[in-house]
CSV table of C-alpha atoms in Angstrom, one decimal:
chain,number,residue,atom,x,y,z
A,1,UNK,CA,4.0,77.6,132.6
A,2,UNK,CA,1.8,75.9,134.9
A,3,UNK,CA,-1.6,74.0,133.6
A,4,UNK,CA,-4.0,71.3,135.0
A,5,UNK,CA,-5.7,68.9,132.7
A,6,UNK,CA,-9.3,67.5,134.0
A,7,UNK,CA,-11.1,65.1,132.3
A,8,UNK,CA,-13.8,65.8,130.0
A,9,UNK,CA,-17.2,66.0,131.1
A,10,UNK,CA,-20.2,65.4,132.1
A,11,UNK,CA,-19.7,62.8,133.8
A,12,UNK,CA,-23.2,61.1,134.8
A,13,UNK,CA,-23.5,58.4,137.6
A,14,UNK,CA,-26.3,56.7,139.1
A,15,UNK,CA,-26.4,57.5,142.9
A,16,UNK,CA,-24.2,55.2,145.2
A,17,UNK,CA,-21.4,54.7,142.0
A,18,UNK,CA,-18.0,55.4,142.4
A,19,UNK,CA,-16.9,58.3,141.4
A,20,UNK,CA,-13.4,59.0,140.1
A,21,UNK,CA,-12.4,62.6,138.3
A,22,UNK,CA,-8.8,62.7,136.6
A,23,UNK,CA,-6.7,65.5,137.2
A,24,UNK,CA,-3.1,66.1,136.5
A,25,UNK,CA,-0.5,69.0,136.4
A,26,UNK,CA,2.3,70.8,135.4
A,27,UNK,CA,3.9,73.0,137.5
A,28,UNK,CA,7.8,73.7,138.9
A,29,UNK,CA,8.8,73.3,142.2
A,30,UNK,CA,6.3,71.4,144.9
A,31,UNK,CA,2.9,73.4,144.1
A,32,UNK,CA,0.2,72.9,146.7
A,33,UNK,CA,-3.4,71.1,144.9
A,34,UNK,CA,-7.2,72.0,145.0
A,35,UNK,CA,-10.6,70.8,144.6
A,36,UNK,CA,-13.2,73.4,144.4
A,37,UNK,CA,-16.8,72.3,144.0
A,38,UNK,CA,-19.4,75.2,141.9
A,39,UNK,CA,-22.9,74.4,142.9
A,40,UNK,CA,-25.4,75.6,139.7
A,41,UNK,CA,-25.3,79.3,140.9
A,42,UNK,CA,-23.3,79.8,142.9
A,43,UNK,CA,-19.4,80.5,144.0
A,44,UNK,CA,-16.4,78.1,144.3
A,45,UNK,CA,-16.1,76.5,147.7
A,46,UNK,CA,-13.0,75.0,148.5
A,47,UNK,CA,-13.7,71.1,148.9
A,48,UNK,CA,-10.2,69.9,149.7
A,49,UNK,CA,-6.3,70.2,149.2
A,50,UNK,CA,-3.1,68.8,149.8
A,51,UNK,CA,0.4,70.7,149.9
A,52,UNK,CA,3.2,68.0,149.4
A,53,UNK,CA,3.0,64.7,147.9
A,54,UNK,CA,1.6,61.3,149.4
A,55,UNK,CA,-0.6,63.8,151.5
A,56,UNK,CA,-4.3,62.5,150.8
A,57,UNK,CA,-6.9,65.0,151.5
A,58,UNK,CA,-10.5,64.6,152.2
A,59,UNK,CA,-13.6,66.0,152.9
A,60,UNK,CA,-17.3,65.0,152.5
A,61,UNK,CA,-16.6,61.4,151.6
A,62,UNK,CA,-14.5,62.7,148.6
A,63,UNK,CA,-10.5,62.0,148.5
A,64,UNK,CA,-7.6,62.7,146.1
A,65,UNK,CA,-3.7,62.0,147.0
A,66,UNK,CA,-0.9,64.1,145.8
A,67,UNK,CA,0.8,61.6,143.6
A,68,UNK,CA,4.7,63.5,142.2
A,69,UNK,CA,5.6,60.6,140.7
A,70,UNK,CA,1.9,60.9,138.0
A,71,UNK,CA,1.7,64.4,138.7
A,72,UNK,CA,-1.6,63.4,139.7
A,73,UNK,CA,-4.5,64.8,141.7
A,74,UNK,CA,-7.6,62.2,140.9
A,75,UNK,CA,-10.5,63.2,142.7
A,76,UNK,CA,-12.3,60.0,144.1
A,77,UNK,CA,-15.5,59.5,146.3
A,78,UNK,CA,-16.9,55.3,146.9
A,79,UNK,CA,-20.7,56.6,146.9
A,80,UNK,CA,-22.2,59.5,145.0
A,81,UNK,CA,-25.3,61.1,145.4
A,82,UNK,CA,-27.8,63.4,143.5
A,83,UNK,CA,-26.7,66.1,145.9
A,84,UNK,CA,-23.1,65.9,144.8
A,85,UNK,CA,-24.4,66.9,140.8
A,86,UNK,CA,-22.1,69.8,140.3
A,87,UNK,CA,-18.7,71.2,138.6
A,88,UNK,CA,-15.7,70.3,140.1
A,89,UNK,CA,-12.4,72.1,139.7
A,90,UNK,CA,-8.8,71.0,140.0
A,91,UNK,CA,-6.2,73.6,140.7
A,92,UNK,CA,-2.8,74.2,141.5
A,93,UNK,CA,-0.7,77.1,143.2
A,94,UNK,CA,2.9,77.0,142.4
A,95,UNK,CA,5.4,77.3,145.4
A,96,UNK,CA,7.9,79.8,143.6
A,97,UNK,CA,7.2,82.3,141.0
A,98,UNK,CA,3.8,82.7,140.3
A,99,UNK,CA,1.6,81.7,143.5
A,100,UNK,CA,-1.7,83.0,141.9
A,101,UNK,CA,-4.0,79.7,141.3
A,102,UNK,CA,-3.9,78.3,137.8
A,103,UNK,CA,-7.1,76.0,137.7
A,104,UNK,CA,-8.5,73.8,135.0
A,105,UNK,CA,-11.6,73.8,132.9
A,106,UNK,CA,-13.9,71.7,135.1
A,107,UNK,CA,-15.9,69.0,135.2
A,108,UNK,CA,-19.4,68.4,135.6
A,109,UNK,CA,-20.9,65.6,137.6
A,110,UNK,CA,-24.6,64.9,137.0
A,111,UNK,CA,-25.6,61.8,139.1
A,112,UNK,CA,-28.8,60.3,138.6
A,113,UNK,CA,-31.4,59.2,141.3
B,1,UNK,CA,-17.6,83.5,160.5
B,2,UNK,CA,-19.2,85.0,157.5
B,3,UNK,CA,-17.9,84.1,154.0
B,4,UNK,CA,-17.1,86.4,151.1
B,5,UNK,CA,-20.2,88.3,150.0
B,6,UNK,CA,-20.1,90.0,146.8
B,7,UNK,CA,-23.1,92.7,145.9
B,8,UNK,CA,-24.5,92.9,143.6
B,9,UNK,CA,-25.2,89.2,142.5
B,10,UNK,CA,-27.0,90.0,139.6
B,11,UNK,CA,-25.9,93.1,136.7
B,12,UNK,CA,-27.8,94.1,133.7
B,13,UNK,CA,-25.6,96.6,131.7
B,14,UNK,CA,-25.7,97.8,128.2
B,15,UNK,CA,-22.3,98.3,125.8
B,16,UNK,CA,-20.3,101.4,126.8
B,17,UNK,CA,-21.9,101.7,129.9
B,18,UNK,CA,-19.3,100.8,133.3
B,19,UNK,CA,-20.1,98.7,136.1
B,20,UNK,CA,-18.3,98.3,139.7
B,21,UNK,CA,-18.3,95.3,141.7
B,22,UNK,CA,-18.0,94.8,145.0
B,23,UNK,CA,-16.3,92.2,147.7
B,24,UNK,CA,-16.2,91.9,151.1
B,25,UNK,CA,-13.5,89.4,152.0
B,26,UNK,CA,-13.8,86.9,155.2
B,27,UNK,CA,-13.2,88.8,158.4
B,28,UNK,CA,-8.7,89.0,158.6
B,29,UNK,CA,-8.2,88.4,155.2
B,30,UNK,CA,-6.2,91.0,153.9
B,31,UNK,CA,-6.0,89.6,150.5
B,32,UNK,CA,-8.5,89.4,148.0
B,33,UNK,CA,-8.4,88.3,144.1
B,34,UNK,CA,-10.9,88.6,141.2
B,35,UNK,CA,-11.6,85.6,138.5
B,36,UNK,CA,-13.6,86.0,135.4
B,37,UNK,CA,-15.7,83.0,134.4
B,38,UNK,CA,-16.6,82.3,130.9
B,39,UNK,CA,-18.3,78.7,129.4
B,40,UNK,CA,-15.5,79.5,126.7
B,41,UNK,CA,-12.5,80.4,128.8
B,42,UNK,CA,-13.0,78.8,131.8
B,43,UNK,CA,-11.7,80.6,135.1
B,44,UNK,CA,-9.2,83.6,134.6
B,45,UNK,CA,-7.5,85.9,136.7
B,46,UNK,CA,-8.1,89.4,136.8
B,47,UNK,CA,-5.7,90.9,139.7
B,48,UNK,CA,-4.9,90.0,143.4
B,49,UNK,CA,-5.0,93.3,145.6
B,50,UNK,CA,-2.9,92.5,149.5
B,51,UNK,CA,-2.9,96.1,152.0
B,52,UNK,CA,-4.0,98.5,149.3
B,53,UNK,CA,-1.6,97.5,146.7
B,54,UNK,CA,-2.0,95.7,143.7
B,55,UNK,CA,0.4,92.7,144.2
B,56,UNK,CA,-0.8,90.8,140.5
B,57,UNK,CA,-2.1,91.5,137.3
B,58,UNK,CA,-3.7,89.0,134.8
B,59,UNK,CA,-3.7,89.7,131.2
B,60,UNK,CA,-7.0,91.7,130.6
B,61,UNK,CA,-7.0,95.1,129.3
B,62,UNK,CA,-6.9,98.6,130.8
B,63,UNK,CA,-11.0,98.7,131.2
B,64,UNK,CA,-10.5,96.3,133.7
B,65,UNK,CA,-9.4,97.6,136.9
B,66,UNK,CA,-9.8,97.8,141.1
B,67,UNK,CA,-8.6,99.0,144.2
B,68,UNK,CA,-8.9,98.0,147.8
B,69,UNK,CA,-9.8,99.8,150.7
B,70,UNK,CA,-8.1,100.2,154.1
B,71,UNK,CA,-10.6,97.4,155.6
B,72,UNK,CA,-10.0,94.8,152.9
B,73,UNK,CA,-13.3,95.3,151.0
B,74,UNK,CA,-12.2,95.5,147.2
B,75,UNK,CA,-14.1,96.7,144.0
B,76,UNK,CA,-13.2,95.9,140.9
B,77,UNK,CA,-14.4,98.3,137.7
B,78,UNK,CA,-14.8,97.5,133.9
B,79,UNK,CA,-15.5,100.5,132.1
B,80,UNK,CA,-16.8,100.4,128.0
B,81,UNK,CA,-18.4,97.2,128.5
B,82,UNK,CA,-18.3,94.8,125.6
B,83,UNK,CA,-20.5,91.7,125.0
B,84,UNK,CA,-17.6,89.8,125.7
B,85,UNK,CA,-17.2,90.9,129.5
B,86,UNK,CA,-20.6,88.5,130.0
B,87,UNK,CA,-19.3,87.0,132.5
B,88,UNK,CA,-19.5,85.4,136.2
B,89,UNK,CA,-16.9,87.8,138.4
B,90,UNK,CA,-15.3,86.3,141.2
B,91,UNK,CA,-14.0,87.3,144.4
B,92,UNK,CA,-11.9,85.4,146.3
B,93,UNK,CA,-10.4,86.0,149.9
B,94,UNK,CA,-7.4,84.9,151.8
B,95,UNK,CA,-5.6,85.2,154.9
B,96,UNK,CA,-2.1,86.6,153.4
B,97,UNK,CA,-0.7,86.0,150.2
B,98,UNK,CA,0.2,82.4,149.0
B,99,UNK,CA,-2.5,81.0,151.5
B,100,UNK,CA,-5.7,79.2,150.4
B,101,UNK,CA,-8.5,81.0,148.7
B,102,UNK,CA,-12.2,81.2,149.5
B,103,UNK,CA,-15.1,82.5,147.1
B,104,UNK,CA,-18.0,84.6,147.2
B,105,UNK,CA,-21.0,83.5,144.9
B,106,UNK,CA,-20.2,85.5,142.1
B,107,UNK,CA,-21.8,88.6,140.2
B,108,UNK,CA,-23.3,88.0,137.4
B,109,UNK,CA,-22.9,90.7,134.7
B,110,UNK,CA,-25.0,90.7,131.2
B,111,UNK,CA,-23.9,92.7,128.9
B,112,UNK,CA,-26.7,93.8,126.3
């Protein structure tokens, strides 16, 4: 079945680092990819996505590009800031069969003033 | 355009007891879907309602269970509560089926 691996967290930065978060996938067909962002209590909010590969999508200074050949997702942004501390979720909808959203564990980002 | 509002945001049950939930998706979304978030289990699905119907079912047992109304709003019902349905429940709306989903904040149930 379909499954996204993120890296382990936390992950703590000092503000203005670079910030890259791993994700890859497993999935049949061409499935379309996430990033969801969870602010300490609150919801998931959609932060970007991409539906076919080389398609780069971005948002808020953060990118990631669809990569079929890694199966690969990374989540990247050149300057963090103390506003950006939160968990950060990859996730993947299949184009056939199941469409329902299969996300992984998360992230957390803590960056440091 | 508003987002998904969910009510209550905070639940305080105690085991046996039932709770309902509620969601009101974005304005035109006709399809809405319920995650359970755990620190142990991550994000997991609970069912996707689309017009009226329940159109998918994650692997949670009978207590579990919702229905949607003829203007999209959705409420989703755990009876016999356990310890273990602790939890952050969330809605999520989208235009149709297959399309992009959006979240509320989340309820957050303790079960004592």
């Amino acid at each position: 079945g379909d499954s996204v691996t993120q890296m382990e967290g936390p992950v703590t930065l000092s503000e203005e680092a670079f910030l890259t978060i791993n994700c890859t996938y497993t999935a049949t067909g061409y499935p379309s990819l996430f990033w969801y962002v969870q602010y300490p209590g609150e919801g998931l909010q959609l932060l970007l996505k991409a539906t076919k590969a080389d398609d780069k999508g971005s948002n808020k200074g953060f990118e990631a590009t669809y990569r079929k050949e890694t199966t690969s997702f990374h989540l990247e942004k050149g300057s963090v800031q103390v506003s950006d501390s939160a968990v950060y979720f990859c996730a993947l909808s299949s184009s056939g069969g199941s469409y329902i959203p299969t996300f992984g564990r998360g992230t957390s980002l803590i960056v440091h003033p | 355009k508003a987002g998904v509002t969910q009510t209550p945001r905070y639940l305080i049950k105690t085991r046996g007891q039932q709770v309902t939930l509620s969601c009101s998706p974005i304005s035109g979304h006709r399809s809405v879907s319920w995650y359970q978030q755990t620190p142990g289990q991550g994000l997991q699905f609970l069912f996707e309602y689309f017009s009226e119907t329940q159109r998918n079912k994650g692997n949670f047992p009978g207590r579990f269970s919702g229905r949607q109304f003829s203007n999209s709003r959705s409420e989703m019902n755990v009876s016999t509560l356990e310890l273990g349905d602790s939890a952050l429940y969330l809605c999520a709306s989208s235009s149709s089926i297959r399309d992009t989903q959006y979240f509320g904040p989340g309820t957050r149930l303790t079960v004592l």
